[in-house]
mmCIF file of C-alpha atoms and ligand atoms in Angstrom:
data_model
loop_
_atom_site.group_PDB
_atom_site.id
_atom_site.type_symbol
_atom_site.label_atom_id
_atom_site.label_comp_id
_atom_site.label_asym_id
_atom_site.label_seq_id
_atom_site.Cartn_x
_atom_site.Cartn_y
_atom_site.Cartn_z
ATOM 1 C CA MET A 490 52.810 -28.107 -30.362
ATOM 2 C CA ALA A 491 49.108 -28.855 -30.038
ATOM 3 C CA ARG A 492 47.250 -27.410 -27.048
ATOM 4 C CA HIS A 493 45.943 -30.785 -25.851
ATOM 5 C CA LYS A 494 47.343 -34.275 -26.011
ATOM 6 C CA ILE A 495 44.615 -36.906 -25.991
ATOM 7 C CA ALA A 496 45.172 -40.630 -25.597
ATOM 8 C CA VAL A 497 42.632 -42.694 -27.524
ATOM 9 C CA LEU A 498 41.935 -46.319 -26.585
ATOM 10 C CA PRO A 499 39.334 -47.812 -28.971
ATOM 11 C CA GLY A 500 39.467 -51.293 -27.388
ATOM 12 C CA ASP A 501 37.319 -54.157 -28.696
ATOM 13 C CA GLY A 502 34.229 -54.719 -30.834
ATOM 14 C CA VAL A 503 31.990 -51.703 -31.287
ATOM 15 C CA GLY A 504 34.458 -49.722 -29.161
ATOM 16 C CA LYS A 505 36.490 -49.282 -32.371
ATOM 17 C CA GLU A 506 33.393 -48.198 -34.316
ATOM 18 C CA VAL A 507 32.167 -45.572 -31.848
ATOM 19 C CA ILE A 508 35.676 -44.137 -31.537
ATOM 20 C CA GLU A 509 35.840 -43.840 -35.333
ATOM 21 C CA ALA A 510 32.542 -41.925 -35.071
ATOM 22 C CA ALA A 511 33.969 -39.696 -32.328
ATOM 23 C CA LYS A 512 36.975 -38.877 -34.522
ATOM 24 C CA ILE A 513 34.684 -37.663 -37.340
ATOM 25 C CA VAL A 514 33.129 -35.173 -34.915
ATOM 26 C CA LEU A 515 36.448 -34.200 -33.302
ATOM 27 C CA ASP A 516 37.856 -33.434 -36.754
ATOM 28 C CA GLU A 517 34.907 -31.159 -37.481
ATOM 29 C CA ILE A 518 35.350 -29.442 -34.123
ATOM 30 C CA ALA A 519 38.977 -28.787 -35.090
ATOM 31 C CA LEU A 520 40.165 -29.138 -31.530
ATOM 32 C CA ASP A 521 43.788 -28.079 -31.231
ATOM 33 C CA ALA A 522 44.878 -31.537 -30.160
ATOM 34 C CA GLU A 523 47.293 -34.324 -30.865
ATOM 35 C CA TYR A 524 45.750 -37.805 -30.684
ATOM 36 C CA ILE A 525 47.823 -40.796 -29.694
ATOM 37 C CA TYR A 526 46.359 -44.278 -30.037
ATOM 38 C CA GLY A 527 47.029 -47.140 -27.640
ATOM 39 C CA ASP A 528 46.367 -50.837 -27.080
ATOM 40 C CA ILE A 529 43.824 -52.156 -24.623
ATOM 41 C CA GLY A 530 41.459 -55.096 -24.373
ATOM 42 C CA TRP A 531 40.846 -58.688 -25.299
ATOM 43 C CA GLU A 532 43.275 -58.867 -28.242
ATOM 44 C CA PHE A 533 46.160 -57.989 -25.905
ATOM 45 C CA TRP A 534 45.002 -60.410 -23.252
ATOM 46 C CA CYS A 535 45.078 -63.215 -25.863
ATOM 47 C CA LYS A 536 48.417 -62.178 -27.381
ATOM 48 C CA GLU A 537 50.303 -60.886 -24.334
ATOM 49 C CA ALA A 538 48.349 -62.105 -21.293
ATOM 50 C CA ASN A 539 47.833 -58.456 -20.364
ATOM 51 C CA PRO A 540 44.739 -56.488 -21.429
ATOM 52 C CA LEU A 541 46.350 -53.222 -20.259
ATOM 53 C CA PRO A 542 49.992 -53.393 -21.434
ATOM 54 C CA GLU A 543 52.646 -51.373 -19.632
ATOM 55 C CA ARG A 544 53.334 -49.374 -22.836
ATOM 56 C CA THR A 545 49.704 -48.192 -22.771
ATOM 57 C CA ILE A 546 50.079 -46.931 -19.198
ATOM 58 C CA GLU A 547 53.280 -45.104 -20.214
ATOM 59 C CA MET A 548 51.495 -43.553 -23.186
ATOM 60 C CA LEU A 549 48.546 -42.459 -21.031
ATOM 61 C CA LYS A 550 50.919 -40.736 -18.621
ATOM 62 C CA LYS A 551 52.150 -38.558 -21.488
ATOM 63 C CA ALA A 552 48.619 -37.414 -22.391
ATOM 64 C CA ASP A 553 46.329 -34.846 -20.702
ATOM 65 C CA CYS A 554 43.404 -37.256 -20.638
ATOM 66 C CA CYS A 555 42.026 -40.327 -22.340
ATOM 67 C CA LEU A 556 39.050 -41.226 -24.527
ATOM 68 C CA PHE A 557 38.160 -44.891 -24.167
ATOM 69 C CA GLY A 558 35.810 -47.009 -26.340
ATOM 70 C CA ALA A 559 34.865 -50.379 -24.851
ATOM 71 C CA ILE A 560 36.443 -53.722 -24.070
ATOM 72 C CA THR A 561 35.379 -57.342 -24.031
ATOM 73 C CA SER A 562 35.852 -59.422 -20.933
ATOM 74 C CA LYS A 563 34.984 -63.078 -20.352
ATOM 75 C CA PRO A 564 34.693 -65.409 -17.348
ATOM 76 C CA LYS A 565 37.785 -66.996 -15.834
ATOM 77 C CA GLN A 566 37.877 -70.352 -17.628
ATOM 78 C CA GLU A 567 37.039 -68.923 -21.043
ATOM 79 C CA SER A 568 39.733 -66.275 -20.616
ATOM 80 C CA GLU A 569 42.404 -68.867 -19.985
ATOM 81 C CA LYS A 570 41.314 -70.952 -22.986
ATOM 82 C CA GLU A 571 41.652 -68.001 -25.374
ATOM 83 C CA LEU A 572 45.250 -67.194 -24.411
ATOM 84 C CA MET A 573 47.865 -68.046 -27.084
ATOM 85 C CA PRO A 574 48.975 -71.657 -26.480
ATOM 86 C CA GLU A 575 52.462 -70.626 -25.317
ATOM 87 C CA LEU A 576 50.950 -68.402 -22.601
ATOM 88 C CA GLN A 577 48.575 -71.012 -21.196
ATOM 89 C CA GLY A 578 49.124 -72.747 -17.869
ATOM 90 C CA LYS A 579 51.502 -70.035 -16.630
ATOM 91 C CA GLY A 580 49.171 -68.645 -13.970
ATOM 92 C CA HIS A 581 48.049 -65.560 -15.891
ATOM 93 C CA SER A 582 44.686 -64.275 -14.724
ATOM 94 C CA TYR A 583 42.450 -61.791 -16.489
ATOM 95 C CA TYR A 584 41.424 -58.512 -14.854
ATOM 96 C CA SER A 585 39.248 -55.706 -16.212
ATOM 97 C CA PRO A 586 41.522 -53.083 -17.791
ATOM 98 C CA ILE A 587 38.994 -50.293 -17.189
ATOM 99 C CA VAL A 588 38.913 -51.100 -13.479
ATOM 100 C CA GLY A 589 42.733 -51.229 -13.709
ATOM 101 C CA LEU A 590 42.809 -47.750 -15.243
ATOM 102 C CA ARG A 591 40.497 -46.331 -12.577
ATOM 103 C CA GLN A 592 42.719 -47.712 -9.854
ATOM 104 C CA PHE A 593 46.074 -46.887 -11.442
ATOM 105 C CA PHE A 594 45.168 -43.244 -12.033
ATOM 106 C CA ASN A 595 43.127 -42.986 -8.822
ATOM 107 C CA LEU A 596 40.094 -41.851 -10.825
ATOM 108 C CA TYR A 597 37.914 -41.560 -7.768
ATOM 109 C CA ALA A 598 34.908 -39.789 -9.264
ATOM 110 C CA ASN A 599 32.711 -41.452 -11.840
ATOM 111 C CA ILE A 600 30.404 -38.778 -13.172
ATOM 112 C CA ARG A 601 27.415 -39.915 -15.209
ATOM 113 C CA PRO A 602 24.893 -37.418 -16.547
ATOM 114 C CA ALA A 603 21.384 -38.630 -17.422
ATOM 115 C CA LYS A 604 19.567 -35.923 -19.318
ATOM 116 C CA ALA A 605 16.445 -36.303 -21.420
ATOM 117 C CA TYR A 606 16.889 -34.492 -24.724
ATOM 118 C CA PRO A 607 13.635 -33.285 -26.318
ATOM 119 C CA GLY A 608 12.279 -35.548 -29.024
ATOM 120 C CA ASN A 609 13.991 -38.742 -27.897
ATOM 121 C CA PRO A 610 11.220 -41.348 -28.145
ATOM 122 C CA LEU A 611 13.064 -43.480 -25.581
ATOM 123 C CA ASN A 612 12.787 -40.853 -22.815
ATOM 124 C CA TYR A 613 10.888 -42.053 -19.790
ATOM 125 C CA ARG A 614 9.898 -38.443 -19.197
ATOM 126 C CA ASP A 615 11.093 -35.306 -20.947
ATOM 127 C CA ASP A 616 12.080 -33.363 -17.822
ATOM 128 C CA ILE A 617 14.842 -35.582 -16.424
ATOM 129 C CA ASP A 618 18.229 -33.984 -15.779
ATOM 130 C CA ILE A 619 20.243 -35.933 -13.229
ATOM 131 C CA VAL A 620 23.996 -36.157 -12.701
ATOM 132 C CA ILE A 621 25.363 -39.057 -10.684
ATOM 133 C CA PHE A 622 28.632 -38.868 -8.746
ATOM 134 C CA ARG A 623 29.716 -42.432 -8.060
ATOM 135 C CA GLU A 624 32.739 -43.198 -5.883
ATOM 136 C CA ASN A 625 35.010 -45.188 -8.169
ATOM 137 C CA THR A 626 37.860 -46.719 -6.176
ATOM 138 C CA GLU A 627 36.553 -48.029 -2.831
ATOM 139 C CA GLY A 628 33.417 -49.632 -1.388
ATOM 140 C CA LEU A 629 32.244 -53.086 -2.304
ATOM 141 C CA TYR A 630 34.282 -52.933 -5.533
ATOM 142 C CA SER A 631 37.599 -52.493 -3.714
ATOM 143 C CA GLY A 632 38.481 -55.948 -4.996
ATOM 144 C CA VAL A 633 39.194 -57.384 -1.535
ATOM 145 C CA GLU A 634 37.431 -60.756 -1.520
ATOM 146 C CA PHE A 635 37.943 -64.197 -0.030
ATOM 147 C CA HIS A 636 36.807 -67.675 -0.980
ATOM 148 C CA PRO A 637 37.622 -69.946 0.729
ATOM 149 C CA LEU A 638 37.791 -67.813 3.840
ATOM 150 C CA PRO A 639 41.330 -67.936 5.330
ATOM 151 C CA GLU A 640 41.437 -69.226 8.893
ATOM 152 C CA GLU A 641 43.152 -66.110 10.273
ATOM 153 C CA ILE A 642 40.407 -63.852 8.907
ATOM 154 C CA LYS A 643 37.675 -66.088 10.232
ATOM 155 C CA SER A 644 39.203 -66.208 13.701
ATOM 156 C CA ALA A 645 39.814 -62.452 13.740
ATOM 157 C CA LEU A 646 36.162 -61.868 12.841
ATOM 158 C CA LEU A 647 34.983 -64.377 15.445
ATOM 159 C CA LYS A 648 37.031 -62.577 18.040
ATOM 160 C CA HIS A 649 35.766 -59.134 17.089
ATOM 161 C CA HIS A 650 32.128 -59.603 16.245
ATOM 162 C CA ILE A 651 29.419 -61.373 18.156
ATOM 163 C CA LYS A 652 27.311 -61.804 15.009
ATOM 164 C CA MET A 653 30.051 -63.970 13.457
ATOM 165 C CA LYS A 654 29.077 -66.757 15.884
ATOM 166 C CA LYS A 655 26.393 -68.022 13.522
ATOM 167 C CA PHE A 656 29.081 -68.680 10.888
ATOM 168 C CA GLN A 657 31.450 -70.388 13.319
ATOM 169 C CA ASP A 658 30.882 -73.928 12.057
ATOM 170 C CA VAL A 659 30.687 -73.153 8.330
ATOM 171 C CA PRO A 660 33.657 -74.784 6.508
ATOM 172 C CA ALA A 661 36.123 -72.377 4.847
ATOM 173 C CA ASP A 662 35.081 -73.350 1.311
ATOM 174 C CA LYS A 663 31.399 -72.904 2.092
ATOM 175 C CA ILE A 664 31.710 -69.213 2.952
ATOM 176 C CA ALA A 665 32.765 -66.198 0.875
ATOM 177 C CA LEU A 666 33.524 -62.646 1.938
ATOM 178 C CA SER A 667 33.678 -59.336 0.023
ATOM 179 C CA CYS A 668 34.866 -56.262 1.902
ATOM 180 C CA ARG A 669 33.020 -52.946 1.712
ATOM 181 C CA ILE A 670 35.833 -50.522 2.453
ATOM 182 C CA PHE A 671 35.045 -46.823 3.022
ATOM 183 C CA THR A 672 37.601 -44.239 4.089
ATOM 184 C CA VAL A 673 36.766 -40.803 5.464
ATOM 185 C CA GLU A 674 38.930 -39.218 2.774
ATOM 186 C CA GLY A 675 37.290 -41.348 0.062
ATOM 187 C CA CYS A 676 33.827 -40.224 1.194
ATOM 188 C CA LYS A 677 34.816 -36.580 1.550
ATOM 189 C CA ARG A 678 36.354 -36.182 -1.871
ATOM 190 C CA ILE A 679 33.376 -37.619 -3.797
ATOM 191 C CA ILE A 680 30.899 -35.624 -1.689
ATOM 192 C CA ARG A 681 32.838 -32.405 -2.329
ATOM 193 C CA LYS A 682 32.967 -33.151 -6.065
ATOM 194 C CA ALA A 683 29.160 -33.456 -6.091
ATOM 195 C CA PHE A 684 28.644 -30.219 -4.150
ATOM 196 C CA ASP A 685 31.222 -28.314 -6.223
ATOM 197 C CA TYR A 686 29.331 -29.362 -9.320
ATOM 198 C CA ALA A 687 26.000 -28.300 -7.786
ATOM 199 C CA ILE A 688 27.438 -24.847 -7.050
ATOM 200 C CA LYS A 689 29.038 -24.469 -10.467
ATOM 201 C CA MET A 690 25.956 -25.592 -12.382
ATOM 202 C CA ASN A 691 23.444 -23.824 -10.165
ATOM 203 C CA ARG A 692 21.772 -27.021 -9.022
ATOM 204 C CA PRO A 693 19.407 -26.867 -6.042
ATOM 205 C CA SER A 694 20.175 -30.112 -4.223
ATOM 206 C CA VAL A 695 22.539 -33.019 -3.694
ATOM 207 C CA THR A 696 21.018 -36.363 -2.688
ATOM 208 C CA VAL A 697 23.247 -38.842 -0.883
ATOM 209 C CA VAL A 698 22.095 -42.371 -1.777
ATOM 210 C CA GLU A 699 23.143 -45.003 0.766
ATOM 211 C CA LYS A 700 21.621 -47.408 3.312
ATOM 212 C CA PRO A 701 22.766 -46.136 6.726
ATOM 213 C CA ASN A 702 19.985 -47.810 8.702
ATOM 214 C CA VAL A 703 21.475 -51.220 7.847
ATOM 215 C CA LEU A 704 25.062 -50.522 6.774
ATOM 216 C CA ARG A 705 25.627 -48.366 9.818
ATOM 217 C CA GLU A 706 29.387 -48.066 9.617
ATOM 218 C CA THR A 707 30.026 -47.663 5.874
ATOM 219 C CA SER A 708 26.872 -45.968 4.579
ATOM 220 C CA GLY A 709 26.631 -44.274 7.990
ATOM 221 C CA LEU A 710 30.093 -42.782 7.510
ATOM 222 C CA MET A 711 29.208 -41.464 4.054
ATOM 223 C CA VAL A 712 25.970 -39.828 5.266
ATOM 224 C CA ARG A 713 27.613 -38.320 8.365
ATOM 225 C CA GLU A 714 30.402 -36.833 6.224
ATOM 226 C CA ALA A 715 27.846 -35.488 3.742
ATOM 227 C CA ARG A 716 25.932 -33.736 6.537
ATOM 228 C CA LYS A 717 29.105 -32.153 7.937
ATOM 229 C CA ILE A 718 30.383 -31.014 4.551
ATOM 230 C CA GLN A 719 27.017 -29.537 3.554
ATOM 231 C CA LYS A 720 26.695 -27.650 6.845
ATOM 232 C CA ASP A 721 30.254 -26.298 6.939
ATOM 233 C CA GLU A 722 31.048 -25.729 3.272
ATOM 234 C CA TYR A 723 27.889 -25.637 1.132
ATOM 235 C CA PRO A 724 25.048 -24.207 3.243
ATOM 236 C CA ASP A 725 23.286 -22.860 0.128
ATOM 237 C CA ILE A 726 22.801 -26.284 -1.452
ATOM 238 C CA GLU A 727 20.201 -28.601 0.072
ATOM 239 C CA LEU A 728 21.285 -32.058 1.154
ATOM 240 C CA TRP A 729 18.689 -34.793 0.726
ATOM 241 C CA GLU A 730 19.163 -38.352 1.982
ATOM 242 C CA ALA A 731 17.682 -41.465 0.401
ATOM 243 C CA ASN A 732 18.126 -45.194 0.872
ATOM 244 C CA ILE A 733 19.282 -47.017 -2.263
ATOM 245 C CA ASP A 734 16.199 -49.260 -2.433
ATOM 246 C CA ALA A 735 13.713 -46.421 -1.951
ATOM 247 C CA MET A 736 15.736 -44.298 -4.384
ATOM 248 C CA CYS A 737 15.227 -46.865 -7.162
ATOM 249 C CA MET A 738 11.503 -46.541 -6.552
ATOM 250 C CA TRP A 739 11.575 -42.724 -6.422
ATOM 251 C CA LEU A 740 13.642 -42.545 -9.596
ATOM 252 C CA VAL A 741 10.953 -44.465 -11.426
ATOM 253 C CA LYS A 742 8.141 -42.521 -9.769
ATOM 254 C CA ASN A 743 9.455 -38.935 -9.819
ATOM 255 C CA PRO A 744 12.855 -38.721 -11.566
ATOM 256 C CA GLN A 745 12.252 -35.052 -12.368
ATOM 257 C CA ASN A 746 12.612 -34.175 -8.673
ATOM 258 C CA TYR A 747 16.290 -35.156 -8.501
ATOM 259 C CA SER A 748 19.319 -33.201 -9.602
ATOM 260 C CA VAL A 749 22.718 -34.337 -8.299
ATOM 261 C CA LEU A 750 23.167 -37.771 -6.704
ATOM 262 C CA VAL A 751 26.216 -38.936 -4.784
ATOM 263 C CA SER A 752 26.812 -42.544 -3.831
ATOM 264 C CA SER A 753 29.367 -45.226 -3.110
ATOM 265 C CA ASN A 754 30.770 -47.515 -5.774
ATOM 266 C CA MET A 755 28.161 -50.261 -6.068
ATOM 267 C CA PHE A 756 25.059 -48.218 -5.259
ATOM 268 C CA GLY A 757 26.288 -45.562 -7.699
ATOM 269 C CA ASP A 758 26.733 -48.239 -10.347
ATOM 270 C CA ILE A 759 23.149 -49.400 -9.804
ATOM 271 C CA VAL A 760 21.460 -45.995 -9.859
ATOM 272 C CA SER A 761 23.465 -44.856 -12.868
ATOM 273 C CA ASP A 762 22.215 -47.792 -14.966
ATOM 274 C CA LEU A 763 18.681 -47.023 -13.837
ATOM 275 C CA CYS A 764 19.062 -43.338 -14.696
ATOM 276 C CA GLY A 765 20.720 -44.187 -18.035
ATOM 277 C CA GLN A 766 17.681 -46.193 -19.066
ATOM 278 C CA LEU A 767 15.334 -43.320 -18.130
ATOM 279 C CA VAL A 768 16.868 -41.225 -20.914
ATOM 280 C CA GLY A 769 17.355 -43.720 -23.728
ATOM 281 C CA GLY A 770 19.636 -46.494 -22.501
ATOM 282 C CA LEU A 771 23.120 -47.599 -23.497
ATOM 283 C CA GLY A 772 23.173 -45.668 -26.751
ATOM 284 C CA PHE A 773 23.065 -42.433 -24.744
ATOM 285 C CA ALA A 774 24.888 -43.052 -21.457
ATOM 286 C CA ALA A 775 28.413 -41.668 -20.988
ATOM 287 C CA GLY A 776 30.722 -41.330 -18.033
ATOM 288 C CA ALA A 777 33.783 -39.384 -16.922
ATOM 289 C CA ASN A 778 36.294 -41.045 -14.587
ATOM 290 C CA ILE A 779 38.148 -38.239 -12.850
ATOM 291 C CA SER A 780 40.961 -37.666 -10.376
ATOM 292 C CA ASP A 781 42.360 -34.297 -9.415
ATOM 293 C CA GLU A 782 44.902 -34.554 -12.258
ATOM 294 C CA TYR A 783 43.675 -37.004 -14.862
ATOM 295 C CA ALA A 784 40.507 -38.195 -16.559
ATOM 296 C CA VAL A 785 39.215 -41.030 -18.717
ATOM 297 C CA PHE A 786 36.004 -40.502 -20.719
ATOM 298 C CA GLU A 787 33.887 -43.396 -21.987
ATOM 299 C CA PRO A 788 30.511 -44.547 -23.187
ATOM 300 C CA VAL A 789 29.010 -46.742 -20.480
ATOM 301 C CA HIS A 790 28.269 -49.643 -22.841
ATOM 302 C CA GLY A 791 30.530 -52.584 -23.618
ATOM 303 C CA SER A 792 31.829 -54.078 -26.868
ATOM 304 C CA ALA A 793 28.365 -55.374 -27.962
ATOM 305 C CA PRO A 794 29.671 -58.499 -29.757
ATOM 306 C CA LYS A 795 26.224 -59.066 -31.276
ATOM 307 C CA TYR A 796 26.683 -55.952 -33.412
ATOM 308 C CA THR A 797 30.452 -55.900 -33.928
ATOM 309 C CA GLY A 798 31.512 -55.151 -37.491
ATOM 310 C CA GLN A 799 28.061 -53.906 -38.489
ATOM 311 C CA TYR A 800 28.491 -50.192 -37.673
ATOM 312 C CA LYS A 801 25.004 -50.312 -36.266
ATOM 313 C CA VAL A 802 25.242 -49.033 -32.691
ATOM 314 C CA ASN A 803 24.446 -45.518 -31.552
ATOM 315 C CA PRO A 804 27.532 -43.258 -31.304
ATOM 316 C CA ILE A 805 25.715 -40.633 -29.177
ATOM 317 C CA ALA A 806 26.934 -42.142 -25.874
ATOM 318 C CA THR A 807 30.516 -41.728 -27.078
ATOM 319 C CA LEU A 808 29.807 -38.225 -28.385
ATOM 320 C CA HIS A 809 28.528 -37.295 -24.933
ATOM 321 C CA ALA A 810 31.816 -38.671 -23.567
ATOM 322 C CA VAL A 811 33.620 -36.361 -26.019
ATOM 323 C CA ARG A 812 31.504 -33.451 -24.760
ATOM 324 C CA LEU A 813 32.459 -34.225 -21.157
ATOM 325 C CA MET A 814 36.096 -34.360 -22.245
ATOM 326 C CA LEU A 815 35.846 -30.954 -23.934
ATOM 327 C CA GLU A 816 34.385 -29.488 -20.714
ATOM 328 C CA TRP A 817 37.194 -31.013 -18.669
ATOM 329 C CA LEU A 818 39.774 -29.573 -21.078
ATOM 330 C CA GLY A 819 38.223 -26.129 -20.589
ATOM 331 C CA GLU A 820 36.866 -26.020 -24.167
ATOM 332 C CA ASN A 821 33.466 -24.913 -22.927
ATOM 333 C CA GLU A 822 32.167 -23.286 -26.085
ATOM 334 C CA LYS A 823 33.002 -26.340 -28.172
ATOM 335 C CA ALA A 824 31.369 -28.548 -25.531
ATOM 336 C CA GLU A 825 28.169 -26.493 -25.562
ATOM 337 C CA ASN A 826 28.019 -26.463 -29.341
ATOM 338 C CA LEU A 827 28.532 -30.209 -29.489
ATOM 339 C CA GLU A 828 25.716 -30.724 -27.008
ATOM 340 C CA GLU A 829 23.496 -28.533 -29.156
ATOM 341 C CA ALA A 830 24.401 -30.496 -32.289
ATOM 342 C CA ILE A 831 23.601 -33.800 -30.556
ATOM 343 C CA ALA A 832 20.312 -32.366 -29.275
ATOM 344 C CA LEU A 833 19.425 -31.185 -32.797
ATOM 345 C CA ASN A 834 20.064 -34.637 -34.258
ATOM 346 C CA ILE A 835 17.826 -36.210 -31.606
ATOM 347 C CA LYS A 836 15.075 -33.615 -32.023
ATOM 348 C CA GLU A 837 15.038 -33.913 -35.807
ATOM 349 C CA GLY A 838 14.893 -37.718 -35.518
ATOM 350 C CA LYS A 839 15.906 -38.359 -39.132
ATOM 351 C CA VAL A 840 19.412 -39.795 -38.991
ATOM 352 C CA LYS A 841 19.148 -42.386 -36.230
ATOM 353 C CA THR A 842 20.389 -45.852 -35.318
ATOM 354 C CA TYR A 843 18.387 -49.018 -34.728
ATOM 355 C CA ASP A 844 17.788 -48.383 -31.014
ATOM 356 C CA LEU A 845 15.720 -45.335 -32.003
ATOM 357 C CA GLY A 846 13.886 -47.281 -34.682
ATOM 358 C CA GLY A 847 16.165 -45.967 -37.433
ATOM 359 C CA ILE A 848 18.325 -47.596 -40.084
ATOM 360 C CA SER A 849 21.282 -45.177 -40.120
ATOM 361 C CA LYS A 850 24.773 -46.447 -39.461
ATOM 362 C CA THR A 851 27.078 -45.385 -36.639
ATOM 363 C CA LEU A 852 29.219 -43.164 -38.864
ATOM 364 C CA GLU A 853 26.221 -41.589 -40.607
ATOM 365 C CA VAL A 854 24.909 -40.360 -37.265
ATOM 366 C CA ALA A 855 28.355 -38.946 -36.460
ATOM 367 C CA GLU A 856 28.491 -37.222 -39.854
ATOM 368 C CA ASP A 857 25.030 -35.709 -39.295
ATOM 369 C CA ILE A 858 26.072 -34.378 -35.895
ATOM 370 C CA ALA A 859 29.338 -33.034 -37.348
ATOM 371 C CA LYS A 860 27.329 -31.247 -40.067
ATOM 372 C CA LYS A 861 25.013 -29.724 -37.479
ATOM 373 C CA TYR A 862 27.999 -28.650 -35.380
ATOM 374 C CA LYS A 863 29.443 -26.855 -38.401
ATOM 375 C CA LYS A 864 26.231 -24.848 -38.834
ATOM 376 C CA ILE A 865 26.039 -23.657 -35.211
HETATM 377 P P1 NAI B 1109 27.095 -54.254 -23.996
HETATM 378 O O1 NAI B 1109 26.978 -52.921 -23.360
HETATM 379 O O2 NAI B 1109 28.286 -54.484 -24.828
HETATM 380 O O3 NAI B 1109 25.817 -54.500 -24.906
HETATM 381 C C1 NAI B 1109 24.552 -54.945 -24.472
HETATM 382 C C2 NAI B 1109 23.491 -54.588 -25.490
HETATM 383 O O4 NAI B 1109 23.195 -53.205 -25.366
HETATM 384 C C3 NAI B 1109 23.922 -54.742 -26.939
HETATM 385 O O5 NAI B 1109 23.736 -56.047 -27.404
HETATM 386 C C4 NAI B 1109 23.010 -53.763 -27.602
HETATM 387 O O6 NAI B 1109 21.737 -54.327 -27.748
HETATM 388 C C5 NAI B 1109 22.937 -52.636 -26.608
HETATM 389 N N1 NAI B 1109 23.949 -51.574 -26.880
HETATM 390 C C6 NAI B 1109 25.187 -51.458 -26.358
HETATM 391 N N2 NAI B 1109 25.794 -50.363 -26.808
HETATM 392 C C7 NAI B 1109 24.909 -49.759 -27.622
HETATM 393 C C8 NAI B 1109 24.954 -48.575 -28.414
HETATM 394 N N3 NAI B 1109 26.014 -47.763 -28.457
HETATM 395 N N4 NAI B 1109 23.872 -48.269 -29.162
HETATM 396 C C9 NAI B 1109 22.779 -49.058 -29.148
HETATM 397 N N5 NAI B 1109 22.680 -50.170 -28.428
HETATM 398 C C10 NAI B 1109 23.732 -50.522 -27.676
HETATM 399 O O7 NAI B 1109 26.983 -55.330 -22.821
HETATM 400 P P2 NAI B 1109 27.180 -56.917 -22.841
HETATM 401 O O8 NAI B 1109 26.608 -57.500 -24.083
HETATM 402 O O9 NAI B 1109 26.676 -57.374 -21.546
HETATM 403 O O10 NAI B 1109 28.735 -57.134 -22.836
HETATM 404 C C11 NAI B 1109 29.531 -57.303 -24.026
HETATM 405 C C12 NAI B 1109 30.982 -57.252 -23.639
HETATM 406 O O11 NAI B 1109 31.315 -55.951 -23.200
HETATM 407 C C13 NAI B 1109 31.346 -58.197 -22.494
HETATM 408 O O12 NAI B 1109 32.574 -58.789 -22.792
HETATM 409 C C14 NAI B 1109 31.425 -57.283 -21.290
HETATM 410 O O13 NAI B 1109 32.312 -57.775 -20.327
HETATM 411 C C15 NAI B 1109 31.942 -56.012 -21.920
HETATM 412 N N6 NAI B 1109 31.610 -54.760 -21.206
HETATM 413 C C16 NAI B 1109 32.545 -53.774 -21.236
HETATM 414 C C17 NAI B 1109 32.302 -52.534 -20.688
HETATM 415 C C18 NAI B 1109 33.330 -51.472 -20.851
HETATM 416 O O14 NAI B 1109 34.166 -51.566 -21.712
HETATM 417 N N7 NAI B 1109 33.275 -50.411 -20.090
HETATM 418 C C19 NAI B 1109 31.040 -52.261 -20.009
HETATM 419 C C20 NAI B 1109 30.085 -53.323 -20.090
HETATM 420 C C21 NAI B 1109 30.375 -54.539 -20.659
HETATM 421 MG MG1 MG B 1110 27.692 -50.826 -14.619
#
């Protein structure tokens, strides 16, 4: 029996192409693993009215972790139109299968490294090395939203909050509400993940990125928990605090000053896109979605319909996802060697995709990195 069992979900569009690229490199690495492939994405929404079929969930449960490509999603009305005729008008509604996966497996930590590799012409600066820990299951993306606003919620809010008075006369269909839900446990576990990483990787500081002066209860809770945890459990790591708006400015001004960032779901989403662009953009950005037992690794980009079928996009984001997966599986030497092979490809700057000004195809870049891996 193989040492690892890895579920692979290529998904839609260029998701299939970058996963093919990842497989070229995984074969060269000769990881002792069994790969099982599953269905996810738009095709299964159209055919089965479910972009994340039950059989895929069952398959994922049998694996140690999952490597995911990318999916396509479309707005509500378009989604319904593209369902097979016999499935239309039956009340099916589309949901994002990647958000579904994060929630089903309670993948509460979204870890996104943003490191500038030498020689990448797209680097904003060459000395950036930031890792973002984004809470992945709560906050403003909890999915608890209302429009129109139900009467019982409106009256409960009117009863409990003086500031609701100004909305008293707004009709139910002229007001919408999204809930920003933070739990103490949810804050603690993402903060600890960030500090544990700082300790393990010898990082000097953790910066908590929130907005506690305005969002006093939710962001306030996160910052208060961060202070307590730092003081009681990680006194050797510095805790810095920054407001999300100022942080966006600081990250453009002095990104080299930051090391580990921890933030709630939406603010983490925002800063991780910003940081991704500082080191080359979507062709380079990868993420790990992690619980205490399970993990899903992915490039941050989507299915890029503009380029689908052309084998044109950069596979490096997905190869970084593979590297994160190898680390998580405890295959540290293979992970380090893969990082070195990716860095060599970037530094040499010969075999490169269009985003780097090159003409090489997705699989050619993967083959070049596999070749470099072999030589290390
Ligand atoms: P996208 O990330 O698919 O692509 C936007 C643009 O970024 C592309 O047109 C291309 O210019 C560039 N790009 C993306 N990946 C690249 C790569 N590997 N190398 C070089 N350049 C790359 O975002 P878009 O166009 O907004 O969304 C397309 C579809 O993907 C939508 O249906 C959207 O819902 C979905 N999506 C899925 C995600 C996921 O699966 N996690 C994440 C983001 C979007
Ligand atoms: Mg995003």
